[in-house]
C-alpha positions as MATLAB code, in Angstrom:
seq = 'MSEHTKGAQPDQEPTPVVAPAEEAAQGPNAVLIIATLCFGGLAAALMQTLVVPLQPELPTLLDTSRSNASWVITAALLGGAVAMPIAGRLADMFGKKLVLLVSGLLLVLGSVICAAGSGLAPMVVGRAVQGLAMGFIPVAISLMREVTPPRLTSIAVATMSATMGVGGAIGLPLAAAIYESGDWHVLFWASAALSALVLVLTWIVVPPVQDAVGGRLDWGGAIGLSAALILVLTAITKGNDWGWSSATTLGMLVAGLLVLAGWGAYELRHSNPLVDLRTSARPAVLFCNVAGVAIGFGMMAQSIVVPLLLESPKSTGYGLGQTILEAGLWMAPGGLMMLVFAPVSATLINRIGPKYTLMLGATILGLGYLFAAFMMGSAWQLMIASMVCAAGVGIGYAAMPTLILGAVPLSEAGAAVGFNSLMRSVGTTTASAVMALVLTSSSIDVDGISFPSDSTFTWCFLIGAVAAFIGVAITLFVPGSKPAPQPVPVAPAEAGAEPTSAGT';
ca = [
      49.786  -21.349   44.057;
      50.208  -19.593   41.048;
      52.200  -16.520   41.015;
      49.917  -13.410   41.937;
      49.588  -10.270   40.243;
      51.641   -7.229   41.368;
      48.946   -5.611   43.178;
      47.833   -7.060   46.826;
      47.827  -10.108   47.731;
      44.301  -11.089   48.063;
      44.422  -11.079   51.740;
      46.372   -7.586   52.076;
      44.618   -4.442   52.666;
      43.304   -2.405   49.881;
      46.422    0.698   49.084;
      45.319    4.153   49.493;
      43.870    5.756   47.044;
      46.351    8.486   45.803;
      44.650   11.807   44.689;
      46.519   15.266   43.162;
      48.276   18.138   45.358;
      45.596   20.333   47.649;
      45.873   23.127   45.073;
      45.179   21.036   41.960;
      41.688   19.265   43.069;
      40.212   22.004   45.289;
      37.347   24.341   45.017;
      36.550   24.904   40.804;
      39.164   23.231   39.632;
      37.977   20.077   40.839;
      34.415   21.137   40.144;
      35.742   21.852   36.502;
      37.182   18.265   36.724;
      34.465   16.413   37.678;
      32.380   18.181   35.144;
      34.645   17.755   32.214;
      34.538   13.704   33.189;
      30.687   13.379   33.754;
      30.040   15.566   30.363;
      32.770   12.051   28.552;
      30.581   10.146   30.001;
      27.251   11.602   29.250;
      28.711   11.960   25.550;
      29.007    7.719   25.641;
      25.746    7.169   26.842;
      24.428    9.146   24.072;
      25.647    6.515   21.594;
      23.814    3.718   23.085;
      20.480    5.338   22.410;
      21.531    7.078   19.627;
      19.977    5.253   16.876;
      16.882    3.720   19.514;
      14.310    6.473   17.594;
      15.539    5.106   14.298;
      14.727    1.200   14.828;
      12.007    0.759   13.067;
      13.564    2.979    9.609;
      16.899    1.165    9.777;
      15.803   -1.328    7.031;
      14.282    0.869    4.631;
      17.514    3.550    5.683;
      20.326    0.633    5.199;
      18.771   -1.244    2.133;
      18.719   -4.221    4.763;
      16.606   -7.075    6.208;
      15.366   -6.395   10.124;
      18.187   -9.401   11.446;
      20.756   -7.539    9.725;
      19.754   -3.639   10.776;
      19.559   -5.449   14.431;
      23.078   -5.695   14.164;
      23.772   -1.782   14.560;
      22.109   -2.309   18.012;
      24.281   -5.600   19.079;
      27.387   -4.451   17.232;
      27.816   -1.437   20.307;
      26.874   -3.742   22.765;
      29.394   -5.865   22.219;
      32.126   -2.987   21.527;
      31.077   -1.750   25.156;
      31.194   -5.124   26.782;
      34.964   -5.977   25.341;
      36.035   -2.450   26.074;
      35.143   -1.684   29.398;
      37.635   -4.680   31.499;
      40.450   -4.335   28.866;
      40.117   -0.200   29.517;
      40.570   -0.074   32.405;
      43.014   -2.664   33.041;
      45.141   -0.401   30.105;
      43.887    2.892   32.513;
      45.728    1.282   35.279;
      48.692    0.593   33.358;
      49.258    3.303   31.420;
      47.393    5.873   33.156;
      43.898    6.809   32.930;
      43.873   10.232   31.250;
      45.573    8.504   28.624;
      43.287    5.953   27.915;
      40.133    8.726   28.469;
      41.942   10.107   25.658;
      41.709    7.371   23.294;
      38.127    6.964   24.191;
      37.445   10.433   23.040;
      38.620    9.587   19.989;
      37.304    6.337   19.060;
      33.760    8.804   19.929;
      34.621   10.802   17.069;
      36.137    7.958   14.342;
      32.765    5.824   15.039;
      30.501    8.821   14.625;
      32.250    9.975   11.879;
      32.442    6.339   10.175;
      28.360    6.217   10.701;
      27.929   10.102    9.526;
      30.238    9.179    6.019;
      28.499    5.553    5.251;
      24.835    4.919    4.061;
      25.057    0.833    3.642;
      25.028   -1.709    6.851;
      28.762   -2.240    7.014;
      29.906    0.965    7.641;
      26.927    1.702   10.506;
      28.052   -1.727   12.142;
      31.764   -1.201   12.542;
      30.891    2.891   13.453;
      28.618    1.352   16.213;
      30.831   -1.051   17.176;
      34.185    1.900   17.234;
      31.361    3.917   19.603;
      30.890    0.943   21.619;
      34.729    0.374   22.373;
      34.421    3.910   23.757;
      32.004    2.648   26.620;
      35.569    2.164   28.207;
      35.410    6.082   29.066;
      33.002    5.483   31.924;
      34.849    3.186   33.756;
      38.231    4.679   33.791;
      36.916    8.209   34.412;
      35.013    6.476   37.934;
      38.099    4.969   38.890;
      39.786    8.234   38.269;
      37.229   10.320   40.312;
      39.023    9.384   43.598;
      42.447   10.714   42.179;
      41.513   14.059   40.981;
      38.636   15.146   43.631;
      39.287   15.813   47.052;
      37.595   13.859   49.788;
      34.665   15.979   50.612;
      33.507   15.500   46.887;
      34.645   12.011   45.821;
      31.468   10.392   47.005;
      29.200   12.947   45.067;
      31.475   13.002   41.916;
      31.143    8.992   41.678;
      27.730    9.651   42.330;
      27.403   11.711   38.804;
      29.517    9.955   36.869;
      27.634    6.775   37.599;
      24.184    8.728   36.529;
      25.650   10.178   33.203;
      24.669    6.458   32.182;
      20.866    6.886   32.719;
      20.681   10.927   31.939;
      22.333    9.890   28.734;
      19.700    7.485   27.781;
      17.234   10.151   28.887;
      18.356   12.804   27.046;
      19.221   10.868   24.270;
      15.603    9.519   23.268;
      14.169   12.586   22.467;
      17.134   14.037   20.714;
      17.777   11.319   18.469;
      14.002   11.650   17.892;
      13.844   15.445   16.975;
      17.109   15.486   14.999;
      15.481   13.022   12.422;
      12.326   13.660   12.755;
      13.603   17.244   11.071;
      16.293   16.240    8.538;
      18.719   13.685    7.784;
      19.776   10.568    9.808;
      23.394   11.165    8.832;
      23.176   14.937   10.937;
      22.779   12.698   14.029;
      26.369   11.054   13.608;
      27.337   14.212   12.268;
      25.887   15.955   15.660;
      27.323   13.140   17.651;
      31.036   13.439   16.076;
      31.329   17.231   16.913;
      30.154   16.458   20.406;
      32.218   13.495   21.083;
      35.299   16.157   19.810;
      34.065   18.693   22.058;
      34.586   15.681   24.775;
      38.535   14.873   23.708;
      39.141   18.827   23.421;
      38.301   19.093   27.507;
      39.474   16.243   28.351;
      43.342   16.875   26.898;
      42.440   20.618   28.385;
      40.771   20.232   31.595;
      41.665   16.361   32.882;
      45.454   16.817   34.846;
      47.877   14.324   34.143;
      48.274   12.071   37.429;
      51.269   10.184   38.220;
      48.739    6.789   38.582;
      50.546    4.584   35.825;
      51.721    1.021   37.029;
      53.417   -0.066   34.107;
      53.691   -3.799   32.989;
      52.632   -5.825   30.050;
      48.836   -6.319   28.467;
      47.731  -10.081   28.816;
      46.767  -10.194   25.222;
      46.111  -14.174   25.689;
      43.466  -12.673   28.704;
      42.150   -9.961   26.075;
      41.539  -12.022   23.025;
      40.162  -14.561   25.329;
      37.541  -12.290   27.033;
      36.349  -10.530   23.873;
      36.297  -13.783   22.240;
      34.188  -15.612   24.860;
      31.835  -12.069   25.503;
      30.992  -11.730   21.767;
      30.246  -15.677   21.579;
      28.324  -15.748   24.214;
      26.468  -12.070   24.069;
      26.069  -12.195   20.119;
      23.612  -15.698   20.942;
      21.797  -14.195   23.569;
      20.998  -11.076   21.839;
      20.996  -12.729   18.250;
      18.739  -15.795   19.992;
      15.248  -14.485   19.299;
      16.093  -13.821   15.502;
      17.366  -17.231   15.034;
      15.092  -19.310   16.883;
      16.691  -20.319   20.720;
      16.901  -23.902   19.954;
      18.630  -23.557   16.802;
      22.150  -25.172   16.483;
      23.715  -21.978   15.740;
      22.867  -19.942   18.832;
      23.131  -23.269   21.221;
      26.344  -23.760   19.403;
      27.303  -19.949   20.203;
      26.521  -20.309   23.963;
      28.778  -23.159   24.033;
      31.524  -22.375   22.480;
      31.533  -19.058   24.579;
      31.355  -20.907   27.950;
      33.859  -23.392   27.245;
      36.047  -19.987   26.316;
      35.448  -18.389   29.239;
      36.018  -21.408   31.510;
      39.344  -21.343   29.655;
      40.174  -18.270   29.698;
      39.364  -18.003   33.633;
      42.149  -21.006   34.301;
      44.378  -19.090   32.313;
      43.797  -15.821   34.505;
      44.427  -17.730   37.350;
      48.115  -19.125   35.882;
      48.831  -16.106   34.464;
      51.096  -13.699   37.071;
      50.112  -10.220   35.563;
      45.988  -11.070   34.348;
      43.860   -8.794   32.691;
      41.652   -9.442   35.469;
      42.222  -10.800   38.933;
      40.156  -12.846   39.365;
      41.207  -13.672   43.059;
      40.520  -10.483   43.631;
      37.546  -10.730   41.741;
      36.368  -13.651   44.604;
      36.300  -11.185   47.034;
      33.259  -11.290   48.870;
      32.702   -7.274   48.686;
      33.579   -7.350   44.878;
      31.792  -11.152   43.608;
      28.527  -10.522   45.052;
      28.249   -6.693   43.997;
      28.941   -7.929   40.689;
      26.464  -10.297   40.368;
      24.043   -7.848   41.865;
      25.458   -5.824   39.084;
      24.060   -7.671   36.597;
      20.604   -7.962   38.063;
      20.784   -4.329   38.364;
      21.575   -3.289   35.203;
      18.770   -5.943   34.274;
      16.582   -4.114   35.812;
      17.742   -0.804   34.251;
      17.366   -1.913   30.607;
      13.887   -3.692   31.081;
      12.146   -0.756   31.528;
      13.837    0.957   29.368;
      12.722   -1.513   26.381;
       9.348   -1.967   27.844;
       7.746    1.419   28.361;
       8.531    3.013   24.947;
       6.731    0.349   23.525;
       3.884    0.673   25.488;
       3.406    4.574   24.801;
       4.100    3.845   20.935;
       1.931    1.087   20.685;
      -1.483    2.385   18.668;
      -4.893    2.882   20.739;
      -6.572    0.255   18.674;
      -4.777   -2.477   20.588;
      -6.256   -1.766   23.690;
      -3.886   -0.802   25.613;
      -1.531    1.147   23.449;
      -0.933    5.020   24.130;
      -0.682    5.894   20.657;
       2.512    8.282   21.112;
       5.062    9.552   18.806;
       8.436    8.813   18.484;
       8.946   12.107   19.704;
       6.388   12.598   22.675;
       7.521    8.948   24.101;
      11.596   10.175   24.530;
       9.816   12.925   25.926;
       8.007   11.115   28.088;
      10.888    8.768   29.605;
      13.235   11.583   29.350;
      12.086   12.410   33.378;
      13.362    9.347   34.466;
      16.732    9.003   33.232;
      17.143   13.074   34.512;
      15.813   11.097   38.207;
      19.314    9.570   38.029;
      20.848   12.768   38.432;
      18.701   14.442   40.715;
      19.866   11.250   43.177;
      23.479   11.851   42.817;
      23.984   13.886   45.885;
      21.015   11.897   47.760;
      23.329    8.796   46.634;
      26.387   10.734   47.618;
      24.911   11.300   51.452;
      23.467    7.756   51.993;
      26.779    6.415   50.779;
      28.447    8.712   52.974;
      26.206    8.238   56.369;
      24.813    3.784   55.839;
      27.476    2.518   53.690;
      27.768    1.634   50.248;
      25.975   -2.076   50.682;
      23.065   -0.612   52.679;
      22.660    2.109   49.839;
      22.641   -0.518   47.398;
      19.965   -2.286   48.928;
      17.850    0.595   49.383;
      18.639    1.602   45.295;
      17.253   -2.208   44.328;
      14.354   -1.962   46.521;
      13.338    1.198   44.959;
      13.796   -0.336   41.701;
      11.542   -3.362   42.233;
       8.694   -0.938   43.753;
       9.017    0.849   40.865;
       8.246   -1.862   38.588;
       5.634   -3.489   40.959;
       4.021    0.199   40.539;
       4.283   -0.306   36.674;
       2.662   -3.450   36.541;
      -0.511   -2.855   37.732;
      -0.947    1.160   36.539;
      -0.477    1.101   32.663;
      -3.643    2.772   31.705;
      -1.932    6.412   30.880;
       1.488    7.825   30.006;
       1.479   10.084   33.250;
       1.745    6.812   35.425;
       4.437    5.316   33.645;
       6.153    8.720   33.575;
       5.761    8.024   37.386;
       6.539    4.446   37.216;
       9.841    4.830   34.940;
      11.191    8.198   37.626;
      11.070    5.698   40.821;
      12.885    2.872   38.617;
      15.176    4.852   37.329;
      16.185    6.680   41.405;
      16.524    2.964   42.659;
      18.965    2.629   39.572;
      20.987    5.775   39.779;
      21.475    5.419   43.947;
      22.397    1.372   43.020;
      25.013    2.685   40.288;
      26.389    5.063   42.358;
      26.759    2.633   44.960;
      28.389   -0.186   43.622;
      31.383    1.768   42.583;
      32.452    2.758   45.610;
      31.729   -0.870   47.035;
      34.749   -2.165   44.462;
      37.032    1.035   45.175;
      36.891    0.179   48.856;
      37.883   -3.734   48.538;
      40.839   -3.179   45.882;
      43.563   -1.979   45.529;
      44.939    1.149   43.658;
      46.588   -1.009   40.733;
      43.820   -2.586   40.226;
      41.104   -0.049   40.876;
      40.099    0.950   36.460;
      40.157   -2.734   35.941;
      37.634   -3.955   38.257;
      35.389   -1.111   38.071;
      35.905   -1.945   34.440;
      34.669   -5.585   35.365;
      31.835   -4.441   37.209;
      30.238   -1.903   34.382;
      30.920   -5.454   32.534;
      28.917   -7.397   34.539;
      26.168   -4.524   34.253;
      26.892   -5.097   30.816;
      25.716   -8.889   31.275;
      23.028   -7.575   32.687;
      21.495   -5.121   30.489;
      22.378   -7.373   27.315;
      20.456  -10.358   28.656;
      17.171   -8.301   29.880;
      16.990   -7.251   25.650;
      16.700  -10.888   25.202;
      14.139  -11.582   27.590;
      12.314   -8.777   27.336;
      12.154   -9.562   23.678;
      10.613  -13.562   24.067;
       8.386  -12.170   26.817;
       7.008   -9.926   24.287;
       6.349  -12.229   21.706;
       5.362  -15.387   23.225;
       1.759  -13.838   22.861;
       0.314  -11.589   20.256;
      -2.752   -9.747   19.259;
      -3.425   -9.061   15.554;
      -4.842   -5.554   14.684;
      -5.307   -4.707   11.479;
      -3.026   -7.303   10.145;
      -0.050   -6.329   12.004;
       1.315   -8.566   15.095;
       1.674   -6.561   18.305;
       2.426   -8.622   21.757;
      -0.386   -8.869   24.159;
      -0.974   -6.336   27.113;
      -0.732   -9.727   29.539;
       2.949   -9.630   28.521;
       3.940   -6.332   29.619;
       2.605   -7.336   33.082;
       5.171  -10.115   33.216;
       7.848   -8.032   32.349;
       7.545   -5.542   34.624;
       6.935   -8.480   37.134;
      10.521   -9.887   35.749;
      11.898   -6.791   36.130;
      10.493   -6.476   39.757;
      11.983  -10.106   40.645;
      15.718   -8.965   38.926;
      15.783   -6.117   41.479;
      15.009   -8.170   44.792;
      17.468  -10.689   43.624;
      19.490   -7.891   43.474;
      19.020   -7.182   46.965;
      19.426  -10.747   48.303;
      22.542  -10.878   46.918;
      23.847   -7.629   48.197;
      23.231   -9.387   51.742;
      26.053  -11.448   51.378;
      28.560   -8.382   50.815;
      30.522   -8.311   53.704;
      29.592   -4.903   55.923;
      30.785   -1.602   54.635;
      34.134    0.185   56.168;
      34.841    3.585   55.354;
      36.262    4.660   52.089;
      40.147    5.077   52.127;
      41.046    8.872   52.159;
      43.156   10.265   49.479;
      46.682   10.771   49.742;
      47.843   14.117   48.298;
      50.644   13.394   46.151;
      51.806   16.557   43.029;
      50.480   15.575   39.531;
      52.892   14.374   37.258;
      54.899   17.211   35.436;
      54.835   17.235   31.482;
      57.173   14.176   30.589;
      57.756   13.122   33.932;
      58.250    9.480   34.046;
      55.090    7.479   35.668;
      55.661    6.314   39.577;
      54.146    3.071   40.398;
      51.215    3.339   43.243;
      49.335    0.982   45.576;
      52.107   -1.684   44.578;
];
């Protein structure tokens, strides 16, 4: 067997988690740290939904075709997918606070680029930079165990995981309100100000922790994974525009899969890989990541289908004729359910373990989809369905990082959580393509405009339910959960102190 990474070997017990000294992580101080990290995660998640209300108007606003305008969405998805595993690995090597600060800076930079530009090119570049800042979320999750006392760790991780849904819930109506009341550039100037606040709070509130293990970045692995993700995810997101049987789509898919296979072989031979595939092959990590794809799919599917149902005109026979702002307000309670269920998730994780908590979350998600499939007649029914789905996603998203962190050494925590976030991103990206494919499979004509037929919405909800229940089945193969390792108190790093190795 080739030389393995400097962390623990696959048959080695996970390294105990390191936390700051008791005085640095108790009472109000710990709550303030958690609130700051969650606020940063919320801001990063907001960037993903920022342009959703603008989608129908983007071709006009940017003076481009509808196909080209879709790159505004795709660029952010690709940036996030590339950033999450790389940011996690960099956090393990050089310290999580440093990577959080860089992510905050990227949020500011991306927002300013979008706000200052008016054409397609600056918008796509700015959105890609905003996507790179999504590395903030997995790094913050992996940091939670180091900066919180044991009694707050589960709820901190659950709340941080919930920010992804809450960001989407708040972002949709907020962006719609700003857009309808003024210039669309104001959206991005506002996001730049919010991002600057995240940067300042992270610098001031988050303590420097001795969590850097050093080493060199696996540039070959980073480039290989980035290339594979860009090829595969671009083919998935653009397949409906280019045609699934087109040479471009098939060529990018095949090339991406070949690059991914080569990347895997390279990582297995590397002494200090970007992603430790041997650790990722542990049953707890492997099946949790696969379940993450299914639950990520489930989260995104209803986020696409429900707003479309709400905003479709009543003349279609099924549409509810809501404005963009009204649709966002109907969707908002669903996202907020993820925040409401954060303490519930923490309690479940502590009582029944993360495995069964994940199974419960996926089951609730599936039931929410089944409810939606047969209750599409009014806005309040769709709101309830989205709330049930969001509760399931919130519970599941809280359980996955806990499973991952309990199965890997501290020296690989950031990369492992980042890779899990990537798997969820693959699920959400795939859901976008599948939902678009189903919705365009059958259409009706209303006043010369083509709309999806009502049966396509039913099929979308049923597919979402199947994805959720597949997640339940996959989680059955996760080994029985063990109590999470207790943090070992150590003093926070002094200003200018050399980072020390942990977990090696």
